[in-house]
XYZ file of C-alpha atoms in Angstrom:
528
model
C -22.024 -2.368 13.009
C -22.212 -1.079 9.433
C -23.701 -3.067 6.585
C -21.484 -5.700 4.960
C -20.235 -5.352 1.418
C -22.310 -6.804 -1.377
C -22.588 -7.347 -5.119
C -25.170 -5.357 -7.081
C -26.477 -6.493 -10.463
C -27.075 -3.443 -12.640
C -30.575 -3.033 -14.061
C -32.355 -0.256 -15.925
C -33.097 1.651 -12.713
C -29.499 1.635 -11.454
C -27.955 5.131 -11.462
C -24.526 5.745 -12.998
C -21.610 4.316 -11.020
C -18.860 6.463 -9.549
C -15.357 5.893 -10.889
C -12.334 7.536 -9.345
C -10.166 9.230 -11.969
C -6.990 10.439 -10.308
C -7.707 13.820 -8.701
C -11.271 13.653 -9.939
C -14.351 11.478 -10.392
C -16.634 10.289 -13.156
C -20.163 8.925 -13.178
C -20.356 6.092 -15.693
C -23.486 4.142 -16.744
C -22.668 0.429 -16.756
C -24.425 -1.988 -19.124
C -27.460 -3.809 -17.753
C -26.342 -7.115 -16.242
C -22.982 -5.770 -15.059
C -21.985 -6.335 -11.440
C -20.714 -3.747 -8.954
C -18.784 -4.982 -5.913
C -19.275 -2.557 -3.010
C -17.170 -2.417 0.169
C -18.651 -2.858 3.610
C -19.526 0.172 5.674
C -17.003 1.138 8.375
C -16.854 -1.065 11.445
C -17.499 0.631 14.764
C -14.188 1.893 16.142
C -12.808 1.141 19.583
C -14.281 3.611 22.043
C -11.034 4.245 23.971
C -7.980 3.560 21.755
C -5.436 4.462 24.435
C -6.978 1.999 26.868
C -6.998 -0.692 24.148
C -3.318 -0.040 23.411
C -2.320 -0.322 27.058
C -4.380 -3.516 27.422
C -2.581 -5.034 24.400
C 0.839 -4.162 25.839
C -0.060 -5.728 29.185
C -1.824 -8.796 27.758
C 0.289 -9.947 24.789
C -0.501 -12.845 22.483
C 1.704 -15.893 21.974
C 4.699 -16.618 24.169
C 5.642 -12.992 24.881
C 5.629 -11.597 28.390
C 3.828 -8.285 29.037
C 5.897 -5.387 27.755
C 6.796 -4.017 31.235
C 8.389 -7.385 32.095
C 10.693 -7.050 29.068
C 11.965 -3.578 30.014
C 14.862 -2.965 32.419
C 17.448 -0.271 33.220
C 20.527 -0.296 31.005
C 18.851 -2.172 28.144
C 18.995 -1.180 24.487
C 15.449 -0.585 23.192
C 14.617 0.095 19.545
C 11.160 1.084 18.329
C 10.626 0.682 14.575
C 7.498 1.913 12.814
C 5.809 1.835 9.403
C 6.673 4.723 7.093
C 4.622 7.222 5.060
C 3.256 4.522 2.729
C 0.629 3.653 5.379
C -2.223 4.377 5.851
C -3.778 5.761 2.671
C -4.808 8.530 2.799
C -2.868 9.601 5.925
C -5.059 9.610 9.015
C -6.146 12.540 11.112
C -3.988 13.365 14.088
C -3.283 11.706 16.392
C -1.902 8.992 14.133
C -2.195 5.516 15.639
C 1.617 5.206 15.536
C 1.846 8.228 17.812
C -0.611 6.703 20.282
C 1.226 3.374 20.404
C 4.750 4.785 20.575
C 3.796 7.213 23.337
C 2.384 4.290 25.347
C 5.577 2.258 24.826
C 7.767 5.215 25.796
C 5.741 5.798 28.960
C 6.355 2.185 30.028
C 10.043 2.501 29.118
C 10.344 5.627 31.270
C 8.696 3.827 34.198
C 11.316 1.066 33.818
C 14.184 3.619 33.702
C 15.167 2.645 30.142
C 17.313 5.464 28.756
C 18.817 3.947 25.593
C 15.883 4.261 23.178
C 16.092 4.822 19.434
C 13.229 5.184 16.932
C 13.631 3.945 13.355
C 11.348 4.574 10.386
C 11.224 1.228 8.547
C 11.795 2.488 5.020
C 13.109 -0.601 3.225
C 13.934 0.971 -0.178
C 11.351 3.759 0.122
C 12.254 7.431 0.213
C 13.278 9.166 3.406
C 10.355 10.867 5.125
C 10.289 14.649 5.388
C 10.275 16.178 8.873
C 6.642 17.274 8.588
C 5.653 13.698 7.697
C 7.538 12.287 10.676
C 6.025 14.904 12.958
C 2.531 13.965 11.778
C 3.105 10.214 12.246
C 4.786 10.488 15.649
C 3.308 13.638 17.135
C 5.169 16.743 18.293
C 6.055 15.318 21.721
C 7.921 12.310 20.336
C 9.435 14.096 17.335
C 10.794 16.981 19.411
C 12.229 14.639 22.039
C 14.042 12.320 19.633
C 14.844 14.059 16.338
C 17.054 16.920 17.680
C 19.085 14.398 19.693
C 19.789 12.091 16.761
C 17.575 9.360 18.210
C 15.026 9.352 15.388
C 16.594 7.454 12.503
C 15.445 6.399 9.048
C 16.531 2.934 7.977
C 19.303 3.020 5.369
C 19.360 -0.176 3.308
C 22.643 0.913 1.683
C 24.730 1.586 4.814
C 27.001 -1.460 5.288
C 28.181 -0.272 8.705
C 24.631 -0.312 10.019
C 23.529 -3.644 8.544
C 24.128 -7.133 9.914
C 23.871 -10.403 7.983
C 22.079 -13.006 10.110
C 22.397 -15.973 7.754
C 20.460 -17.779 5.032
C 17.060 -19.433 5.054
C 16.648 -23.059 3.941
C 15.892 -21.609 0.496
C 19.215 -19.760 0.390
C 17.732 -16.312 1.010
C 20.069 -13.751 2.580
C 18.706 -12.235 5.774
C 20.335 -8.864 6.397
C 18.685 -6.245 8.586
C 19.308 -3.023 10.471
C 22.186 -3.482 12.942
C 20.705 -1.345 15.714
C 17.460 -3.319 15.553
C 19.247 -6.681 15.485
C 21.565 -5.879 18.380
C 18.953 -4.406 20.701
C 17.746 -6.223 23.792
C 14.239 -5.667 22.475
C 12.880 -4.547 19.103
C 9.344 -3.155 19.292
C 7.703 -2.901 15.889
C 4.667 -0.605 15.515
C 2.578 -1.513 12.488
C -0.570 -0.358 10.690
C -2.380 -3.128 8.817
C -4.264 -1.411 6.007
C -4.528 -4.643 3.991
C -3.925 -8.327 4.712
C -0.482 -8.204 3.087
C 0.889 -5.814 5.715
C 2.430 -6.750 9.046
C 3.606 -10.050 10.449
C 7.178 -11.014 9.628
C 7.012 -8.639 6.633
C 7.424 -5.721 9.063
C 11.022 -6.469 10.046
C 12.081 -8.785 7.204
C 11.132 -6.142 4.626
C 10.978 -2.786 6.422
C 14.407 -3.098 8.060
C 16.133 -5.139 5.335
C 18.826 -4.406 2.755
C 18.613 -4.716 -1.030
C 20.693 -7.902 -0.665
C 17.827 -9.375 1.331
C 14.857 -7.789 -0.426
C 15.845 -9.043 -3.867
C 14.940 -12.589 -2.784
C 11.213 -11.829 -2.655
C 10.824 -8.581 -4.618
C 11.403 -10.315 -7.936
C 9.377 -11.453 -10.927
C 9.191 -15.134 -9.993
C 7.900 -14.390 -6.480
C 5.306 -11.928 -7.758
C 4.070 -14.282 -10.472
C 3.634 -17.040 -7.890
C 1.725 -14.911 -5.373
C -2.001 -15.568 -5.926
C -2.725 -13.032 -4.454
C -0.607 -10.864 -2.138
C -3.648 -10.659 0.163
C -4.146 -14.450 0.341
C -1.420 -15.610 2.712
C -1.812 -19.293 1.908
C -1.150 -18.606 -1.787
C 1.428 -15.814 -1.586
C 5.081 -16.601 -2.185
C 5.858 -13.076 -0.963
C 4.292 -14.056 2.352
C 6.147 -17.394 2.450
C 9.541 -15.779 1.832
C 9.003 -13.131 4.496
C 7.923 -15.818 6.968
C 11.069 -17.854 6.308
C 13.168 -14.767 6.879
C 11.244 -13.703 9.960
C 11.644 -17.093 11.579
C 15.390 -16.992 10.923
C 15.522 -13.515 12.492
C 13.817 -14.905 15.598
C 16.080 -17.981 15.668
C 19.152 -15.737 15.489
C 18.196 -14.197 18.819
C 16.467 -10.964 17.763
C 13.600 -10.482 20.232
C 10.663 -8.775 18.532
C 7.626 -7.436 20.368
C 5.128 -6.851 17.558
C 2.314 -4.301 17.894
C -0.245 -4.319 15.078
C -3.226 -2.056 14.624
C -6.199 -2.173 12.278
C -8.378 0.660 11.002
C -11.900 0.754 9.666
C -12.537 2.037 6.141
C -13.907 5.445 7.118
C -11.712 6.979 4.441
C -13.091 10.375 3.435
C -13.705 13.607 5.379
C -17.158 15.204 5.368
C -16.832 17.263 2.156
C -16.361 13.960 0.324
C -18.747 11.851 2.414
C -20.652 10.879 -0.752
C -17.654 8.715 -1.705
C -18.507 6.393 1.201
C -22.068 5.824 -0.042
C -23.776 3.740 -2.712
C -24.944 5.945 -5.557
C -28.669 5.209 -5.318
C -28.523 6.237 -1.643
C -27.103 9.678 -2.329
C -29.200 12.431 -0.795
C -29.862 15.727 -2.551
C -26.916 17.137 -0.597
C -24.657 14.267 -1.721
C -25.577 14.825 -5.364
C -24.924 18.540 -5.016
C -21.581 17.838 -3.327
C -20.558 15.484 -6.114
C -21.428 17.863 -8.941
C -19.830 20.831 -7.179
C -16.625 18.888 -6.528
C -16.494 17.401 -10.027
C -17.074 20.781 -11.701
C -14.509 22.530 -9.496
C -11.902 19.839 -10.132
C -12.477 20.019 -13.888
C -11.520 23.721 -13.735
C -8.586 23.270 -11.351
C -5.059 22.853 -12.751
C -3.776 19.325 -12.023
C -0.953 20.611 -9.789
C -3.414 22.486 -7.567
C -5.893 19.592 -7.496
C -3.076 17.243 -6.515
C -2.050 19.542 -3.683
C -5.625 19.796 -2.421
C -6.117 16.026 -2.353
C -2.755 15.353 -0.739
C -3.762 17.496 2.245
C -6.819 15.319 2.948
C -6.728 13.417 6.235
C -8.906 10.341 6.715
C -11.156 10.042 9.793
C -10.313 6.355 10.310
C -11.395 4.642 13.487
C -9.122 2.121 15.215
C -10.754 -1.322 15.215
C -8.076 -3.454 16.845
C -4.748 -3.465 18.680
C -2.784 -6.672 19.251
C 0.704 -7.104 20.665
C 3.154 -9.884 21.443
C 4.726 -12.675 19.393
C 4.732 -11.889 15.675
C 2.745 -14.797 14.245
C 0.130 -14.917 16.992
C -0.408 -11.178 16.663
C -0.680 -11.311 12.898
C -3.277 -14.082 12.938
C -5.543 -11.910 15.094
C -4.807 -8.845 12.980
C -5.566 -10.564 9.674
C -8.913 -11.791 11.006
C -9.758 -8.185 11.869
C -8.770 -6.947 8.397
C -10.935 -9.611 6.773
C -13.824 -8.681 9.077
C -13.805 -5.191 7.568
C -12.873 -5.889 3.968
C -14.052 -9.317 2.725
C -16.927 -9.283 0.237
C -18.197 -12.647 -1.109
C -18.319 -12.744 -4.937
C -19.575 -15.665 -7.043
C -17.593 -16.390 -10.165
C -15.136 -14.471 -12.296
C -15.801 -11.917 -14.997
C -14.676 -11.336 -18.586
C -14.026 -7.637 -18.050
C -13.023 -5.951 -14.783
C -13.356 -2.176 -14.493
C -11.871 0.061 -11.824
C -11.376 3.748 -11.156
C -7.946 4.567 -9.760
C -7.693 7.332 -7.135
C -5.024 9.984 -6.711
C -2.955 8.085 -4.161
C -0.990 4.867 -3.759
C 1.668 3.814 -1.226
C 4.461 5.484 -3.201
C 3.150 8.922 -4.165
C 2.118 10.384 -0.817
C 2.792 14.149 -1.093
C 4.021 13.434 -4.598
C 2.902 12.596 -8.157
C 1.141 9.477 -9.432
C 3.429 8.824 -12.373
C 2.559 6.252 -15.085
C 4.584 3.440 -13.470
C 2.680 3.931 -10.223
C -0.610 3.902 -12.162
C 0.386 0.477 -13.482
C 1.395 -0.682 -9.998
C -1.805 0.534 -8.345
C -4.074 -1.035 -10.961
C -2.284 -4.278 -11.811
C -0.330 -4.708 -8.594
C -2.708 -3.623 -5.841
C -6.308 -3.406 -7.092
C -6.037 -6.519 -9.277
C -4.712 -8.420 -6.251
C -7.522 -7.367 -3.932
C -8.928 -10.876 -4.000
C -8.868 -14.132 -2.089
C -9.330 -17.438 -3.888
C -9.452 -16.418 -7.560
C -8.912 -13.112 -9.389
C -12.112 -11.197 -10.069
C -11.303 -11.310 -13.792
C -10.842 -14.634 -15.591
C -7.665 -15.848 -17.275
C -7.350 -13.980 -20.587
C -9.875 -11.350 -19.518
C -9.539 -7.587 -19.864
C -8.820 -4.985 -17.195
C -10.122 -1.446 -17.775
C -8.680 1.298 -15.569
C -9.766 4.938 -15.409
C -6.965 7.398 -14.634
C -5.451 10.490 -16.344
C -1.996 8.807 -16.344
C 0.056 11.962 -16.870
C 3.546 11.752 -18.353
C 4.827 13.467 -15.219
C 7.274 12.563 -12.430
C 8.392 14.040 -9.117
C 12.070 14.854 -9.785
C 13.139 14.507 -6.130
C 11.108 11.471 -5.093
C 11.264 9.439 -8.307
C 14.491 10.109 -10.244
C 15.124 6.480 -11.222
C 11.486 6.187 -12.352
C 12.146 8.818 -15.012
C 15.007 6.820 -16.500
C 13.087 3.549 -16.162
C 10.163 5.019 -18.094
C 12.318 6.669 -20.764
C 14.963 3.976 -21.236
C 13.681 0.612 -20.047
C 10.022 0.708 -21.092
C 10.924 2.163 -24.483
C 12.740 -1.122 -25.127
C 10.542 -3.743 -23.419
C 7.645 -4.137 -20.984
C 8.332 -7.817 -20.252
C 9.099 -8.128 -16.502
C 11.397 -11.134 -17.004
C 13.473 -9.361 -19.629
C 13.512 -6.134 -17.613
C 14.765 -7.939 -14.528
C 17.520 -9.821 -16.368
C 18.743 -6.945 -18.503
C 18.392 -3.772 -16.436
C 17.824 -4.320 -12.711
C 21.415 -4.671 -11.506
C 22.572 -1.466 -13.213
C 19.800 0.604 -11.619
C 20.112 -1.092 -8.218
C 23.862 -0.427 -7.947
C 24.073 2.931 -9.723
C 26.101 5.226 -7.391
C 23.994 8.305 -8.167
C 20.706 6.595 -7.339
C 22.251 5.158 -4.148
C 23.469 8.641 -3.190
C 20.027 10.192 -3.726
C 18.332 7.406 -1.755
C 20.726 7.844 1.175
C 20.993 11.633 1.330
C 17.870 13.077 -0.298
C 14.233 11.935 -0.445
C 14.466 9.590 -3.420
C 13.180 6.057 -3.772
C 15.959 3.547 -4.321
C 17.192 3.077 -7.890
C 15.612 -0.385 -8.074
C 12.202 0.743 -6.835
C 10.509 1.295 -10.238
C 11.504 -2.272 -11.138
C 9.738 -3.579 -8.057
C 6.650 -1.594 -8.949
C 6.662 -3.165 -12.405
C 7.181 -6.658 -10.954
C 4.243 -5.979 -8.612
C 1.991 -6.224 -11.675
C 3.712 -9.321 -13.095
C 0.962 -11.735 -11.982
C -1.704 -9.560 -13.632
C 0.318 -9.163 -16.836
C 0.664 -12.931 -17.037
C -3.053 -13.483 -16.308
C -4.762 -10.834 -18.445
C -5.507 -10.772 -22.163
C -5.464 -6.969 -22.324
C -5.295 -3.727 -20.343
C -7.107 -0.550 -21.377
C -6.747 2.872 -19.721
C -9.642 5.326 -19.994
C -8.839 9.028 -20.111
C -5.079 8.631 -19.871
C -2.334 10.407 -21.782
C -2.250 8.195 -24.911
C 1.548 8.336 -25.272
C 2.107 7.434 -21.620
C -0.446 4.621 -21.795
C 1.175 3.145 -24.918
C 4.618 3.364 -23.305
C 3.235 1.142 -20.522
C 2.205 -1.386 -23.176
C -1.517 -0.730 -22.677
C -4.262 0.598 -24.955
C -5.748 4.076 -24.459
C -9.477 4.806 -24.723
C -11.233 8.148 -24.571
C -14.373 6.798 -22.866
C -15.590 3.760 -20.961
C -17.956 2.913 -23.833
C -15.025 2.833 -26.247
C -13.003 0.709 -23.815
C -15.803 -1.838 -23.500
C -16.045 -2.105 -27.293
C -12.273 -2.616 -27.490
C -12.454 -5.319 -24.818
C -14.852 -7.319 -26.991
C -12.021 -7.801 -29.497
C -10.294 -9.866 -26.790
C -13.081 -11.583 -24.856
C -15.889 -11.735 -27.435
C -19.296 -10.085 -27.703
C -21.604 -9.471 -24.746
C -18.951 -10.062 -22.059
C -19.681 -10.245 -18.373
C -18.558 -7.025 -16.664
C -17.667 -6.421 -13.012
C -16.740 -3.089 -11.453
C -14.732 -3.026 -8.220
C -16.018 0.017 -6.305
C -12.825 0.905 -4.530
C -11.827 2.875 -2.366
C -12.824 2.410 0.438
C -10.795 -0.793 0.333
C -12.526 -4.105 -0.204
C -11.212 -7.637 -0.668
C -13.192 -9.835 -3.051
C -13.602 -13.390 -1.727
C -14.095 -15.043 -5.111
C -15.535 -18.560 -5.387
């Protein structure tokens, strides 16, 4: 077992700390007395993943029978799976989804089940490209299903293929994919990268319509989720659980399969990124300086392409199957086992380096809205208990923040950035004034359904994702970003970390406490 995560107090002998900076890195000296929160080392992976998968299918948790007992000739079987947004970065082949789906299909073949459909659970995400589906599912599955029209991508805007199951006790519409709802069995194949993933969120979000999603992807829900990773304090979690229980009560039989990965995130050329700086060998230091120098000379488009081809050597640490809530309890415990790092007390200033990838720019561009979402939505919320930074504190993010967008993947983002943010950055005002027009715009709906575009409302959701942080923080500073793009986000630009720390003192006072979250690999701060 690898070493657990820990908190380092910076002293005069501490070497500079590595910050991610988009498709690059920086070494930054932190002031003496600062803290650095380091992730745990990777857990040992399961020795035989295929055997573990089969064991999970035959020994389910909760009140579910073993999968073979649920399969019979003439039945309608649907297998839904997480889309391209997980894991990050994409994992080396074979993807764990491929392993699990192949095992399920083998059991279905043994039971003479011949009505089987696969569905990518997109929610309002973009349609996956064929090469992305082939990587996630493997050639055997892709070639057997896609040419025969049996590999579908969920369409949240197709009324003929949606079914309304009712309302929760809070009045939330529950509307999901018709094929999934009307199947004799819905098998959901999930990857839990963080504690927020999986559980009832798989079906109640991944296979839902905008009519349903709007009940929990809104400003009020996001502001009352403290944090997304802390299930007991997340209104996002509570809403999904209400919906999931209604789905079950309506007669939809779900056999949930959840998997967890360790945080072995980087291939060998970037192995130094997995280590603590004072433990770098001569080879690690040489690798860092060679990579940093090469990336400084590489045009951003080429650097982006190089990073997007990276495949992570994750190891599988757990497979659980059966009833949704029983499975998710075991899964969450496994995620916490890898990611939790105890931290005492909050900080005045929280620093973070943002990498080149987030759930919504795989094989794409990290546009300014996604920079905001990654920093204020995801990294800020990587806590349990209390935020790492105190109320009224300052968040400093390092990222180039280019004024650049993928025209195919993010068309509504362009208009959101140009039109909406030029008028206001207030999530409440944005939601009230602009959301409906973007969500129902026929052109955005057309691109979502027929091309590879995120839904028209998606940039709004990304902005709402940071609503809790915006409400909590006294200021946000971006180091090394395009100044015009940073100001459009409502944040302050800084050319260096030293300048950013001086600017932060205007908000939090002189000699502030400083904490750096050393992420990725992913960690979850357990703040007391």
